[in-house]
Each structure stands twice: as C-alpha cells, then as structure tokens.
Amino acid sequence: MLVASNLTVRVGQKELLKDVSVQFEAGQLNLVIGPNGAGKSTLIKALSGQVKPAAGSIRMHDRPLTEWSLGELARHRAVLSQNIDLAFPLTVQEVVMMGRYPHFQNKPGEKDHLAVQESMHYFDVSELSGRNYLTLSGGEKQRVHFARVAAQLWYQDGDVPRHLLLDEPLTFLDVYHQFQFMHHIRELMGKGNWVVVGVVHDLNLAARFGDNLVLLHNGAVLAQGQPREVLTAHNVSQAYHLTPTVHYHEGVLQLVF
Amino acid sequence: MQRPWLTDRIVLSTLVILLLVVWVLSLRFGAIAISGSDILLSIRQHILQEESDLTGRIFFDIRFPRALECLVVGASLAMSGVLMQALFRNPIVEPGLIGTSSGAAFGASIYFVLGATLHFPPGEWGLPVAACTGGTVATLLVFVLSRNRQSGKSSVISLLLTGIAINALFLSGVGFSSYIARDPQARSITFWNLGTLSGASWSSVTVISITTILCALAALRHTRQLNALMMGEEEARLLGVDIRRLQWTVMGINVLLVAVATAFVGVISFVGLIVPHLLRMTRGSDNRFLLISSALLGAIVVTLADLVARLVLAPAELPIGVVLSLVGVPVFIVLLRRTQTYF
C-alpha cells in the first residue's frame, strides 16, 4: 500500500500540491486524472521520492518513504517517467536489462536474463531486441520502457508488494496499443501483489480500466473513489470547464463531450 | 545508415590482433631498425643477465619500455574519455575539458620554472607529483565552483562552462611560466605541452601501468551505473544509483588516469575523443564494452602515432601531440559530420 498524508509540494512560491491525502491499495488499478497543470506528475514524483514535499508524509508498505534506501526502493518500486531518452546508442535488450541493475552485483544472473526475455515478450518488443534504441519510433521506445520497468519488478524475493508508478504511459501509443497496455497491466496485477498508480489523460479509458480514480484540480483532490463516483458531470465540468453527458454502455461508464 | 552492429567478440578479437601487429612494428622500427632475432637475443641476454651489445641495450632500455608506455598511456587516455563522456552524457567531452590536463600542465610548468630557480632537488618524482597536484587542484576547483549553492548539485552545463574558465586560467598560467622561463626551460615546457614519449623509462612505465590497471578495475565496477546515467540523473536514481557518489568516484578515477599519464608524457589530446567515437559506431555504447575496447584501441592509436612520430623525421622526433592533431582533427570532423544523430 502506498499512502500520502497531507502532502504539500512547493516550488518557489507556487504550491503544486496542496494538502493531498490519498491511499493506493494493492490489487487495484489506481489512476490519477485531471487537467493540465493539476499536479498529476508532481504527485507521481512525490510518491517516487524525486520531489521532496514541503509538508506531509508518504508511507510505502507501512514505512516512511524517507527510510527506504535508494537500492531497496529500486528493487521494490519501478517508475515510468515521461520523455526518457538515451544520450548514447544502446541495443533494446541492453535498455531493458537496466531494469535488472538493482538486482545483481557484477554480471546478470539467470533470473535477470529470464526477466528481460519474458518482459520483452510480454510487451511485444522481442523482435526489436538487437535494434539500436535511438532508431526506434516513439511508440516502440515507449513499449521498450514498459518492458524495462516490468523487468525491474519481474522476479523478486520477500513479500513486499511491487510498486509501479506510471506517468502518462499512454503517450505515443495508438488506440490498439493503449488498450493492449491497460490489459497487460491488469493481467500483471492478477499474477501477484502489485500496487499500481498511473496518470492518464483519457477519461473514458480511466473509466473503463480504473478501479480507483483520483481527480486532481489545481493541486488538490477534487474527488476520489470508483469511476462512477468520480466522473460525474459536476466534477468533470468543475475540473475541465466542459460539461459531459454520462452514458452507460454495457455497464461501462462513458463520457460524451 | 542503420547497419547491424558487430558482436563484442568480433570487435575485441580484431582489436587484439591489430594491437599485436602494431606493437611488434613499434618494437622493430625507430631511429634504428632492430630485427626480430636481435629482439629475441636482447631479451634472452637480459634474462640470463649476460653482457649485451649496443643494439641490445637500445632495445631493452629505450625501445621496449617506450613501446609498453605507449600501450598504457593510450589505454588510460581512451578510458578516461569513455568515463567523462558517460558522466557528462555528451560524446564530445574531452578528458581535458574539466581542467585536468591544463591543471597538470600548469603544475608541470611551475615545476620546470621554480625547479630551475630555487634549485630544489627534483628527484624522479618531482614532475609527476607536480602535475598530479595541478590536475587535482584544477579538477576540484571546477567541481566545487560549478556546484549549485542551493541544491548542492552540479549541472552538466555549469560544469562545462566552469571548465572552460578554469582551463583558460591555468593555460594562461602555463603561458606566463614559459614567458618568464629561461630558454632551456621554456623549450621543455613547450615540448612537454605537445606531448612526447621519448622520456619513457622502466620506472615511469611501472608507475603508469599500476595506476592504469587499478583505475581500469575500479572503472569496470561502475559501468552499469554509467549505463543507467544515459537516461538522465533522475532515471538513474530511480534505478538505485547514488549520483553524487558516482560523480566523485568517476572524477577521481579520471584525475588519476589523466594526471599520471600527463605527468610522464605531457599533454596528448584527441585519443579520449576519437577512440570511443569509433567504437560506438561498431557496437553501440554499452560502457563495459566501451571501456575494454577503448583501452585496446587507445593503445593501438598511441603506439601507431608514436611510431609515426619516430619515423617521419628520423633520427629526429616529432612531438606525438602534433601527429595526433594532424590525424585526429580531420578524423574528428568527419565523425562529427557523419554521426550527427548523436548530438
């Protein structure tokens, strides 16, 4: 479980997050939504420890985030950031292997090779294995990073849940790969003890796949809970200044603007 | 120009074969040519501790240590290029960019001038110690001055800009030293600034070899962290890398590699720039591969350049820095124009 209590993040005079309290449980797909500048990425960065909060605290697996060492964190928590690029050419396989770096000392073990192979297969990038990462398309690069963060959590010891933080994982993906990715994440979560928090922009996708939604607006939580509680016409129009009509198609909530 | 990359094994075995060929050539040729049988004879005489003739002594006391010194100097300069480029995530970073070379040059020039004026006993270690001190001081200055006061971090851009300023300062110091120096000292400062392996001896080979090997082993332990750094500092931290510690360690290794080599052979540029470039084109940028192969190719390049330096004006010699610049600059410009995808 990943819990943020009364989190405030400041950059200079500007408050990016104001007194945010949220709770992300294992086994649920937690999705963070909200308009541009609402503080979604800041929340992910605070949860991953990349940004230090001015006030409030974060607990990961019932331990304050500040008590985890860098290495420990890297073994139990993977983060997919936005706009990652490489300064130098590497093969796709070498990029995915980076996910295993926290797990071995000098040479990758059998488990590490297996994790790389399996996660590459899982996210459909096996045939890119020997390609130069820098020559891939945006969508291909994104899938390589899926495989990398999956490999990071693929095999691990102990009963600490795997924490996966995704900052806008669906950018650069076509509709097919967006759905494919959401299905894959759900499938992974079914296999073990995962805490997944993702930022998405597409509200209908959030409604369809999310178990628990957090709607941020101006750095504060506007609503959180199940999709039908969060994605009401009232909440959405308050956050986005657009009033949708809410439909249900075969039990799935749909917003039409 | 997407060609499939070669495998590690092909690249490394090619380099080993090339190195052997070049190295045997550099043992054979120079101011005088020494035949293969003379080489074997000289080695046998030395092992059996027999009296050897002039050719034998030229080989064993001059040619052999010089050929060995080419290997270790080339390896250490090329490896330091790999380390710096990985640390700054920029393929055009040169080892001398963060002040190490200019600091070492300044230390050495001070040694030449003051040593002659104050008549302190120079000893065998005076020059290397002076150069190392200068290199360390300059590098520390760059590192400390470029640190942001609030966050305590050094950004790449501020490091590079501070490096330019400190380099300018120390190079003008070198200029001042040679301005106030008397003729013979000024000459040795000049020669030393252009680089030469003519001073190679068994003792200098030993010192450089020991530091190069220790630094190489230390560097190999950090290749994974340096790979992770390719994605940026934030991402590397998310993979468990302690960035601050990595920076200090790699900087330390780099100062040792560059300053010790510079102390004995003077300023030799372009090796750390060109060698990793060429290798990236064959097999990508995995830092473990790059370190090992750069050590080999760096040794090849310096051995070859030294051979040319010895042969062109034989029996006189060119400074190796001149040879490397004449060959290195065009190669570098061609590389820049061809591989713009890296920038």
Coordinates of C-alpha atoms in Angstrom, one line a residue:
Chain A
M1 CA 0.0 0.0 0.0
L2 CA 1.2 3.5 -0.8
V3 CA -0.2 6.3 1.3
A4 CA 0.3 10.0 1.1
S5 CA -0.9 12.1 4.0
N6 CA -1.4 15.9 3.9
L7 CA 1.1 16.2 1.1
T8 CA 2.2 19.7 0.1
V9 CA 4.7 20.4 -2.6
R10 CA 6.1 23.8 -3.3
V11 CA 8.4 25.1 -6.0
G12 CA 9.3 28.7 -5.1
Q13 CA 6.1 30.5 -4.1
K14 CA 3.9 28.2 -6.1
E15 CA 2.1 25.3 -4.4
L16 CA 1.9 22.4 -6.8
L17 CA 0.1 20.1 -4.4
K18 CA -2.0 21.4 -1.5
D19 CA -2.7 19.1 1.4
V20 CA -3.2 16.0 -0.7
S21 CA -4.2 12.8 1.1
V22 CA -4.6 9.7 -1.0
Q23 CA -4.3 6.0 -0.5
F24 CA -3.4 3.5 -3.2
E25 CA -4.1 -0.2 -2.4
A26 CA -2.6 -3.3 -3.8
G27 CA -4.6 -5.3 -6.3
Q28 CA -6.4 -2.2 -7.6
L29 CA -5.6 -0.2 -10.7
N30 CA -5.3 3.4 -9.3
L31 CA -5.5 6.1 -12.0
V32 CA -4.8 9.8 -11.4
I33 CA -6.7 12.1 -13.7
G34 CA -7.0 15.9 -14.0
P35 CA -6.5 18.8 -16.4
N36 CA -3.0 20.1 -17.5
G37 CA -1.1 21.6 -14.5
A38 CA -3.4 19.9 -11.9
G39 CA -0.3 18.3 -10.3
K40 CA -0.5 14.8 -11.6
S41 CA 3.1 14.4 -12.5
T42 CA 4.1 16.2 -9.2
L43 CA 2.1 13.6 -7.3
I44 CA 4.0 10.8 -9.1
K45 CA 7.3 12.5 -8.4
A46 CA 6.5 13.0 -4.7
L47 CA 5.4 9.3 -4.4
S48 CA 8.6 8.1 -6.0
G49 CA 10.8 10.4 -3.8
Q50 CA 12.0 12.5 -6.8
V51 CA 10.4 15.6 -5.2
K52 CA 10.7 16.4 -1.5
P53 CA 7.4 17.5 0.0
A54 CA 7.3 20.8 1.9
A55 CA 4.8 19.2 4.3
G56 CA 3.1 15.9 4.9
S57 CA 4.5 12.3 4.5
I58 CA 4.5 9.3 2.3
R59 CA 4.4 5.7 3.5
M60 CA 5.3 2.8 1.3
H61 CA 4.4 -0.7 2.7
D62 CA 3.8 0.9 6.1
R63 CA 7.3 2.5 6.3
P64 CA 8.1 6.2 5.7
L65 CA 9.5 6.7 2.2
T66 CA 12.5 8.5 3.6
E67 CA 13.6 5.4 5.5
W68 CA 14.0 3.3 2.3
S69 CA 17.5 3.3 0.8
L70 CA 17.9 4.0 -2.9
G71 CA 18.8 0.4 -3.6
E72 CA 15.9 -1.0 -1.6
L73 CA 13.5 1.3 -3.4
A74 CA 14.8 0.3 -6.8
R75 CA 14.2 -3.4 -6.0
H76 CA 10.6 -2.9 -5.0
R77 CA 9.4 0.1 -6.9
A78 CA 9.7 1.0 -10.6
V79 CA 8.8 4.3 -12.1
L80 CA 8.0 5.0 -15.7
S81 CA 8.7 8.7 -16.3
Q82 CA 7.7 10.9 -19.3
N83 CA 10.1 11.8 -22.1
I84 CA 13.0 9.5 -21.4
D85 CA 15.8 9.4 -23.9
L86 CA 19.2 8.0 -24.1
A87 CA 22.3 10.1 -24.6
F88 CA 24.1 7.2 -26.4
P89 CA 23.1 4.3 -28.7
L90 CA 22.3 1.0 -26.9
T91 CA 20.5 -2.1 -28.1
V92 CA 16.9 -2.6 -26.9
Q93 CA 18.0 -5.6 -24.9
E94 CA 20.6 -3.5 -23.1
V95 CA 18.0 -0.9 -22.2
V96 CA 15.6 -3.5 -20.8
M97 CA 18.4 -5.0 -18.8
M98 CA 18.8 -1.7 -17.0
G99 CA 15.6 -2.7 -15.1
R100 CA 17.6 -5.5 -13.6
Y101 CA 20.6 -3.4 -12.4
P102 CA 19.2 -3.1 -8.9
H103 CA 19.1 -6.9 -8.6
F104 CA 22.6 -8.0 -9.4
Q105 CA 26.2 -7.1 -8.5
N106 CA 28.5 -7.6 -11.4
K107 CA 27.1 -9.9 -14.0
P108 CA 23.3 -10.5 -14.6
G109 CA 22.2 -13.9 -13.3
E110 CA 19.9 -16.4 -14.9
K111 CA 16.9 -14.8 -13.3
D112 CA 17.9 -11.4 -14.7
H113 CA 18.2 -12.7 -18.3
L114 CA 14.9 -14.6 -17.9
A115 CA 13.2 -11.5 -16.6
V116 CA 14.4 -9.4 -19.5
Q117 CA 13.4 -12.1 -22.0
E118 CA 10.0 -12.6 -20.5
S119 CA 9.1 -8.9 -20.0
M120 CA 10.2 -8.2 -23.6
H121 CA 8.0 -10.9 -24.8
Y122 CA 5.1 -9.7 -22.7
F123 CA 5.2 -6.2 -24.1
D124 CA 5.8 -7.4 -27.6
V125 CA 9.3 -6.0 -28.2
S126 CA 11.2 -9.3 -28.5
E127 CA 11.8 -8.8 -32.2
L128 CA 13.4 -5.3 -31.5
S129 CA 15.9 -6.9 -29.2
G130 CA 19.1 -6.3 -31.2
R131 CA 18.0 -2.9 -32.6
N132 CA 19.6 0.4 -31.8
Y133 CA 17.2 2.1 -29.3
L134 CA 17.8 5.5 -30.8
T135 CA 16.4 4.4 -34.2
L136 CA 13.0 3.3 -32.8
S137 CA 9.7 5.2 -33.2
G138 CA 8.1 7.0 -30.2
G139 CA 5.6 4.2 -29.6
E140 CA 8.3 1.5 -29.9
K141 CA 10.5 3.4 -27.4
Q142 CA 7.6 3.6 -25.0
R143 CA 7.0 -0.2 -25.2
V144 CA 10.7 -0.8 -24.6
H145 CA 10.4 1.2 -21.3
F146 CA 7.3 -0.8 -20.3
A147 CA 9.4 -3.9 -20.7
R148 CA 12.2 -2.2 -18.7
V149 CA 10.1 -1.3 -15.7
A150 CA 8.3 -4.6 -15.8
A151 CA 11.7 -6.4 -15.8
Q152 CA 12.7 -4.3 -12.8
L153 CA 9.8 -5.9 -10.8
W154 CA 9.6 -9.2 -12.6
Y155 CA 11.3 -11.5 -10.1
Q156 CA 11.8 -10.5 -6.6
D157 CA 12.2 -12.0 -3.2
G158 CA 10.3 -11.3 0.0
D159 CA 6.7 -10.4 0.5
V160 CA 7.0 -6.6 -0.2
P161 CA 4.4 -5.8 -2.9
R162 CA 5.7 -4.5 -6.2
H163 CA 5.1 -0.8 -6.6
L164 CA 4.7 0.6 -10.1
L165 CA 4.3 4.3 -10.8
L166 CA 3.4 5.3 -14.4
D167 CA 3.5 8.9 -15.5
E168 CA 1.4 9.2 -18.7
P169 CA 2.3 5.7 -20.0
L170 CA -0.1 6.0 -23.0
T171 CA 1.6 8.9 -24.8
F172 CA 2.8 8.0 -28.3
L173 CA 0.6 4.9 -28.3
D174 CA -2.2 4.2 -30.8
V175 CA -5.6 3.1 -29.6
Y176 CA -4.8 -0.5 -30.1
H177 CA -1.6 -0.3 -28.0
Q178 CA -3.3 1.8 -25.4
F179 CA -5.9 -0.9 -24.8
Q180 CA -3.2 -3.6 -25.1
F181 CA -1.1 -1.9 -22.4
M182 CA -4.1 -1.5 -20.0
H183 CA -5.0 -5.1 -20.4
H184 CA -1.4 -6.2 -19.8
I185 CA -1.2 -4.1 -16.6
R186 CA -4.4 -5.7 -15.3
E187 CA -3.1 -9.1 -16.2
L188 CA 0.2 -8.5 -14.4
M189 CA -1.7 -7.3 -11.3
G190 CA -3.6 -10.5 -11.4
K191 CA -0.4 -12.5 -11.0
G192 CA 0.8 -11.1 -7.7
N193 CA 0.9 -8.4 -5.2
W194 CA 1.1 -5.1 -7.2
V195 CA 0.5 -1.5 -6.2
V196 CA -0.1 0.4 -9.4
V197 CA -0.6 4.1 -9.8
G198 CA -0.9 5.6 -13.2
V199 CA -1.5 9.0 -14.7
V200 CA -3.8 9.0 -17.7
H201 CA -5.5 11.7 -19.8
D202 CA -8.2 9.8 -21.5
L203 CA -11.2 9.9 -19.1
N204 CA -13.1 7.1 -20.9
L205 CA -10.0 4.8 -20.7
A206 CA -9.8 5.7 -17.0
A207 CA -13.5 4.8 -16.5
R208 CA -13.1 1.6 -18.3
F209 CA -9.9 0.2 -16.6
G210 CA -9.6 2.1 -13.3
D211 CA -10.7 0.6 -10.0
N212 CA -9.9 3.7 -8.0
L213 CA -9.7 7.2 -9.6
V214 CA -8.2 10.4 -8.1
L215 CA -9.3 13.6 -9.8
L216 CA -6.8 16.4 -9.2
H217 CA -7.6 20.0 -9.8
N218 CA -5.3 23.0 -9.0
G219 CA -3.1 20.8 -6.9
A220 CA -5.9 19.5 -4.7
V221 CA -8.0 16.3 -4.7
L222 CA -11.4 17.2 -6.2
A223 CA -12.8 13.7 -5.9
Q224 CA -11.6 10.1 -5.4
G225 CA -13.2 6.7 -5.5
Q226 CA -14.8 4.4 -8.1
P227 CA -15.2 5.8 -11.6
R228 CA -19.0 6.3 -11.2
E229 CA -18.4 8.4 -8.1
V230 CA -15.6 10.5 -9.6
L231 CA -16.6 11.0 -13.2
T232 CA -19.9 12.8 -12.6
A233 CA -20.9 15.6 -14.9
H234 CA -20.5 18.0 -12.0
N235 CA -16.9 17.0 -11.1
V236 CA -15.7 16.9 -14.7
S237 CA -17.2 20.3 -15.6
Q238 CA -15.6 21.8 -12.5
A239 CA -12.1 20.5 -13.4
Y240 CA -12.2 20.8 -17.2
H241 CA -14.7 23.5 -17.8
L242 CA -16.5 21.2 -20.2
T243 CA -19.8 19.6 -19.3
P244 CA -20.2 16.0 -20.5
T245 CA -23.2 13.8 -20.7
V246 CA -22.7 10.5 -18.9
H247 CA -23.8 7.3 -20.5
Y248 CA -23.5 3.6 -19.5
H249 CA -22.8 1.2 -22.3
E250 CA -22.8 -2.5 -21.3
G251 CA -22.1 -1.4 -17.7
V252 CA -19.1 0.8 -18.6
L253 CA -19.3 4.5 -17.9
Q254 CA -18.8 6.7 -21.0
L255 CA -18.4 10.5 -21.2
V256 CA -19.5 12.3 -24.3
F257 CA -18.4 15.9 -24.6
Chain B
M1 CA 23.0 4.5 -42.1
Q2 CA 21.5 1.8 -39.9
R3 CA 23.9 -1.1 -40.2
P4 CA 23.5 -4.0 -37.8
W5 CA 26.1 -3.8 -35.0
L6 CA 29.0 -6.2 -34.8
T7 CA 29.3 -8.6 -31.8
D8 CA 31.6 -8.0 -28.9
R9 CA 33.7 -10.9 -29.8
I10 CA 34.4 -9.8 -33.4
V11 CA 35.4 -6.2 -32.3
L12 CA 37.5 -7.3 -29.4
S13 CA 39.4 -10.0 -31.3
T14 CA 40.1 -7.7 -34.2
L15 CA 41.5 -5.1 -31.8
V16 CA 43.7 -7.7 -30.1
I17 CA 45.2 -8.8 -33.4
L18 CA 45.7 -5.2 -34.6
L19 CA 47.3 -4.3 -31.4
L20 CA 49.8 -7.2 -31.6
V21 CA 50.7 -6.3 -35.2
V22 CA 51.2 -2.6 -34.4
W23 CA 53.1 -3.3 -31.2
V24 CA 55.6 -5.6 -32.9
L25 CA 56.1 -2.9 -35.6
S26 CA 56.8 -0.3 -32.9
L27 CA 59.4 -2.7 -31.3
R28 CA 61.1 -3.2 -34.6
F29 CA 61.3 0.3 -36.1
G30 CA 62.5 3.7 -34.8
A31 CA 65.7 5.7 -35.1
I32 CA 67.3 2.4 -35.9
A33 CA 65.6 -0.8 -37.1
I34 CA 66.0 -3.8 -34.9
S35 CA 65.5 -7.2 -36.4
G36 CA 63.3 -9.9 -34.8
S37 CA 66.3 -12.1 -34.0
D38 CA 68.1 -9.2 -32.3
I39 CA 65.0 -8.5 -30.2
L40 CA 64.9 -12.2 -29.0
L41 CA 68.6 -12.1 -28.4
S42 CA 68.4 -9.0 -26.3
I43 CA 65.5 -10.4 -24.2
R44 CA 67.5 -13.6 -23.7
Q45 CA 70.6 -11.8 -22.8
H46 CA 68.7 -9.8 -20.3
I47 CA 67.0 -12.8 -18.7
L48 CA 70.3 -14.7 -18.5
Q49 CA 72.0 -11.4 -17.3
E50 CA 74.6 -11.6 -20.0
E51 CA 76.5 -8.6 -21.3
S52 CA 74.6 -7.2 -24.3
D53 CA 75.7 -5.1 -27.2
L54 CA 74.6 -1.6 -28.2
T55 CA 71.6 -2.7 -30.2
G56 CA 70.5 -5.0 -27.3
R57 CA 70.8 -2.1 -24.9
I58 CA 68.9 0.3 -27.1
F59 CA 66.1 -2.3 -27.4
F60 CA 65.9 -3.1 -23.7
D61 CA 66.5 0.2 -22.1
I62 CA 64.8 2.5 -24.6
R63 CA 62.6 0.8 -27.2
F64 CA 60.9 -1.8 -25.1
P65 CA 59.8 0.5 -22.2
R66 CA 58.7 3.1 -24.7
A67 CA 56.5 0.6 -26.6
L68 CA 55.0 -0.5 -23.3
E69 CA 54.4 3.1 -22.2
C70 CA 52.5 3.7 -25.5
L71 CA 50.2 0.9 -24.5
V72 CA 49.4 2.1 -21.0
V73 CA 49.2 5.8 -21.9
G74 CA 46.9 5.1 -24.8
A75 CA 44.7 2.8 -22.7
S76 CA 44.4 5.3 -19.8
L77 CA 43.6 8.3 -22.0
A78 CA 41.0 6.4 -24.0
M79 CA 39.3 5.0 -20.9
S80 CA 39.2 8.4 -19.3
G81 CA 37.5 9.7 -22.5
V82 CA 34.8 7.0 -22.1
L83 CA 34.3 7.8 -18.4
M84 CA 34.0 11.5 -18.9
Q85 CA 31.6 11.1 -21.8
A86 CA 29.4 8.8 -19.8
L87 CA 29.4 11.1 -16.8
F88 CA 28.6 14.2 -18.8
R89 CA 26.3 12.3 -21.2
N90 CA 27.9 14.1 -24.0
P91 CA 30.1 12.4 -26.7
I92 CA 32.2 15.4 -27.4
V93 CA 33.5 15.8 -23.9
E94 CA 37.3 15.6 -23.7
P95 CA 39.2 14.5 -20.6
G96 CA 40.9 17.8 -20.6
L97 CA 37.7 19.7 -20.5
I98 CA 37.2 19.7 -16.8
G99 CA 40.6 21.2 -16.1
T100 CA 42.6 18.0 -15.5
S101 CA 45.1 18.4 -18.4
S102 CA 45.5 22.2 -18.1
G103 CA 46.0 21.9 -14.4
A104 CA 48.6 19.1 -14.9
A105 CA 50.3 21.2 -17.5
F106 CA 50.4 24.2 -15.1
G107 CA 51.8 22.1 -12.3
A108 CA 54.5 20.8 -14.6
S109 CA 55.4 24.3 -15.9
I110 CA 55.7 25.6 -12.4
Y111 CA 57.9 22.7 -11.6
F112 CA 60.2 23.5 -14.6
V113 CA 60.5 27.2 -13.7
L114 CA 60.7 27.0 -10.0
G115 CA 62.9 23.9 -10.0
A116 CA 65.5 25.8 -12.1
T117 CA 65.3 29.0 -10.0
L118 CA 65.1 27.6 -6.5
H119 CA 67.4 24.6 -7.1
F120 CA 65.4 22.3 -5.0
P121 CA 66.3 18.6 -5.6
P122 CA 63.9 17.5 -8.3
G123 CA 64.3 13.7 -8.0
E124 CA 62.4 11.2 -10.1
W125 CA 59.0 12.0 -8.6
G126 CA 59.1 15.8 -8.8
L127 CA 57.4 16.2 -12.2
P128 CA 54.6 13.6 -11.8
V129 CA 53.8 14.9 -8.3
A130 CA 53.7 18.5 -9.5
A131 CA 51.5 17.5 -12.5
C132 CA 49.1 15.4 -10.4
T133 CA 48.8 18.2 -7.8
G134 CA 48.0 20.7 -10.6
G135 CA 45.5 18.4 -12.2
T136 CA 43.7 17.6 -8.9
V137 CA 43.5 21.3 -7.9
A138 CA 42.1 22.3 -11.2
T139 CA 39.6 19.5 -11.3
L140 CA 38.4 20.1 -7.7
L141 CA 38.1 23.8 -8.5
V142 CA 35.9 23.1 -11.5
F143 CA 33.8 20.6 -9.5
V144 CA 33.3 22.8 -6.4
L145 CA 32.8 26.1 -8.2
S146 CA 30.1 24.6 -10.5
R147 CA 28.1 23.3 -7.7
N148 CA 24.7 24.9 -7.2
R149 CA 24.6 26.6 -3.8
Q150 CA 21.0 25.6 -3.0
S151 CA 20.7 22.1 -4.4
G152 CA 24.3 21.1 -3.9
K153 CA 24.3 19.5 -7.4
S154 CA 26.4 20.3 -10.4
S155 CA 24.6 20.6 -13.7
V156 CA 26.4 19.5 -16.8
I157 CA 26.3 22.9 -18.4
S158 CA 27.7 24.7 -15.3
L159 CA 30.4 22.1 -15.1
L160 CA 31.4 22.6 -18.7
L161 CA 31.3 26.4 -18.5
T162 CA 33.3 26.4 -15.3
G163 CA 35.7 24.0 -17.0
I164 CA 36.3 26.5 -19.8
A165 CA 37.0 29.3 -17.4
I166 CA 39.4 27.2 -15.2
N167 CA 41.2 25.9 -18.3
A168 CA 41.7 29.4 -19.6
L169 CA 43.1 30.4 -16.2
F170 CA 45.6 27.5 -16.0
L171 CA 46.6 27.7 -19.6
S172 CA 47.5 31.4 -19.2
G173 CA 49.4 30.3 -16.1
V174 CA 51.4 28.0 -18.4
G175 CA 51.9 30.8 -20.9
F176 CA 53.2 33.1 -18.1
S177 CA 55.6 30.4 -16.9
S178 CA 57.1 29.9 -20.3
Y179 CA 57.3 33.7 -20.7
I180 CA 59.4 34.2 -17.6
A181 CA 61.3 31.0 -18.1
R182 CA 64.8 30.9 -19.4
D183 CA 65.4 29.4 -22.8
P184 CA 66.1 25.7 -22.0
Q185 CA 63.1 25.6 -19.5
A186 CA 60.8 27.3 -22.0
R187 CA 61.8 24.7 -24.5
S188 CA 61.0 21.8 -22.2
I189 CA 57.7 23.4 -21.3
T190 CA 56.8 23.7 -25.0
F191 CA 57.9 20.1 -25.8
W192 CA 56.0 18.8 -22.8
N193 CA 52.9 20.7 -23.8
L194 CA 52.9 19.0 -27.2
G195 CA 53.4 15.5 -25.7
T196 CA 56.2 13.1 -26.2
L197 CA 57.0 9.5 -25.2
S198 CA 60.8 10.0 -25.6
G199 CA 61.3 10.1 -21.9
A200 CA 59.9 6.6 -21.3
S201 CA 61.8 4.5 -18.8
W202 CA 61.1 1.4 -16.8
S203 CA 60.2 3.3 -13.7
S204 CA 57.7 5.5 -15.5
V205 CA 56.1 2.5 -17.2
T206 CA 55.7 0.8 -13.9
V207 CA 54.0 3.8 -12.3
I208 CA 51.6 4.4 -15.2
S209 CA 50.8 0.7 -15.5
I210 CA 49.9 0.3 -11.8
T211 CA 47.6 3.3 -11.8
T212 CA 46.1 2.4 -15.2
I213 CA 45.3 -1.2 -14.1
L214 CA 43.9 -0.1 -10.7
C215 CA 41.8 2.6 -12.3
A216 CA 40.5 0.2 -15.0
L217 CA 39.4 -2.3 -12.4
A218 CA 37.7 0.4 -10.4
A219 CA 36.0 1.8 -13.5
L220 CA 34.7 -1.6 -14.6
R221 CA 32.7 -1.8 -11.3
H222 CA 30.8 1.3 -12.3
T223 CA 29.8 0.6 -15.9
R224 CA 26.3 -0.4 -15.1
Q225 CA 25.7 2.8 -13.2
L226 CA 27.1 4.8 -16.0
N227 CA 24.8 3.0 -18.4
A228 CA 21.8 3.9 -16.3
L229 CA 23.0 7.5 -16.3
M230 CA 22.4 7.6 -20.1
M231 CA 18.7 8.1 -19.3
G232 CA 19.5 11.1 -17.1
E233 CA 20.2 11.6 -13.4
E234 CA 16.6 11.2 -12.2
E235 CA 16.2 7.9 -14.0
A236 CA 19.5 6.6 -12.8
R237 CA 18.5 7.5 -9.2
L238 CA 15.2 5.6 -9.7
L239 CA 17.4 2.5 -10.6
G240 CA 19.2 2.9 -7.3
V241 CA 22.3 4.8 -8.4
D242 CA 23.8 7.2 -5.8
I243 CA 24.6 10.0 -8.3
R244 CA 26.7 12.1 -6.1
R245 CA 29.0 9.2 -5.1
L246 CA 29.2 8.0 -8.7
Q247 CA 30.3 11.5 -9.8
W248 CA 33.0 11.8 -7.2
T249 CA 34.3 8.3 -7.8
V250 CA 34.5 8.6 -11.6
M251 CA 36.0 12.1 -11.3
G252 CA 38.7 10.6 -9.0
I253 CA 39.5 7.8 -11.4
N254 CA 39.6 10.2 -14.3
V255 CA 42.0 12.6 -12.5
L256 CA 44.4 9.7 -11.7
L257 CA 44.3 8.3 -15.2
V258 CA 44.8 11.7 -16.9
A259 CA 47.2 13.3 -14.5
V260 CA 49.6 10.3 -14.1
A261 CA 49.8 9.8 -17.9
T262 CA 50.2 13.5 -18.5
A263 CA 52.9 13.8 -15.9
F264 CA 55.2 11.5 -17.8
V265 CA 54.3 12.1 -21.4
G266 CA 52.8 15.6 -21.5
V267 CA 49.5 16.7 -22.9
I268 CA 48.2 14.3 -25.5
S269 CA 44.8 15.2 -26.9
F270 CA 42.2 13.6 -29.2
V271 CA 42.8 10.0 -28.0
G272 CA 40.0 10.2 -25.5
L273 CA 37.8 11.9 -28.0
I274 CA 38.2 9.7 -31.2
V275 CA 38.7 6.3 -29.8
P276 CA 35.3 5.9 -28.0
H277 CA 33.6 7.6 -31.1
L278 CA 34.9 4.9 -33.5
L279 CA 33.9 2.1 -31.1
R280 CA 30.4 3.5 -30.6
M281 CA 29.8 3.1 -34.4
T282 CA 30.8 -0.6 -34.3
R283 CA 28.8 -1.9 -31.4
G284 CA 26.9 0.9 -29.5
S285 CA 27.6 2.4 -26.2
D286 CA 27.5 -0.2 -23.5
N287 CA 30.1 1.2 -21.1
R288 CA 31.6 -2.2 -20.2
F289 CA 32.3 -2.9 -23.8
L290 CA 33.5 0.7 -24.5
L291 CA 35.9 0.6 -21.6
I292 CA 37.6 -2.6 -22.6
S293 CA 37.7 -1.9 -26.3
S294 CA 38.8 1.7 -25.8
A295 CA 41.7 0.5 -23.7
L296 CA 42.8 -1.7 -26.7
L297 CA 42.1 0.9 -29.4
G298 CA 43.7 3.7 -27.4
A299 CA 46.8 1.6 -27.1
I300 CA 46.8 1.0 -30.8
V301 CA 46.3 4.6 -31.7
V302 CA 49.1 5.9 -29.4
T303 CA 51.5 3.2 -30.5
L304 CA 50.9 4.0 -34.1
A305 CA 51.1 7.8 -33.6
D306 CA 54.4 7.3 -31.7
L307 CA 55.8 5.1 -34.4
V308 CA 55.0 7.8 -37.0
A309 CA 56.5 10.5 -34.7
R310 CA 59.7 8.5 -34.6
L311 CA 59.9 7.7 -38.3
V312 CA 58.9 10.8 -40.1
L313 CA 62.0 12.9 -39.3
A314 CA 64.2 10.0 -38.2
P315 CA 66.6 10.1 -36.4
A316 CA 64.9 13.3 -35.0
E317 CA 61.5 13.1 -33.5
L318 CA 58.2 14.9 -33.8
P319 CA 56.1 15.5 -30.6
I320 CA 53.3 12.9 -30.6
G321 CA 50.7 15.7 -30.0
V322 CA 51.5 17.1 -33.4
V323 CA 51.0 13.8 -35.1
L324 CA 47.7 13.1 -33.3
S325 CA 46.3 16.5 -34.1
L326 CA 47.2 16.2 -37.7
V327 CA 45.5 12.9 -38.0
G328 CA 42.9 13.4 -35.2
V329 CA 41.4 16.7 -36.3
P330 CA 40.3 15.6 -39.8
V331 CA 39.0 12.2 -38.4
F332 CA 37.1 14.0 -35.7
I333 CA 35.5 16.5 -38.2
V334 CA 34.5 13.6 -40.5
L335 CA 33.0 11.8 -37.5
L336 CA 31.1 14.9 -36.4
R337 CA 29.6 15.4 -39.9
R338 CA 28.7 11.7 -40.3
T339 CA 27.2 10.9 -36.9
Q340 CA 25.0 13.9 -36.2
T341 CA 22.4 11.6 -34.8
Y342 CA 24.4 11.5 -31.6
F343 CA 24.1 15.2 -30.9

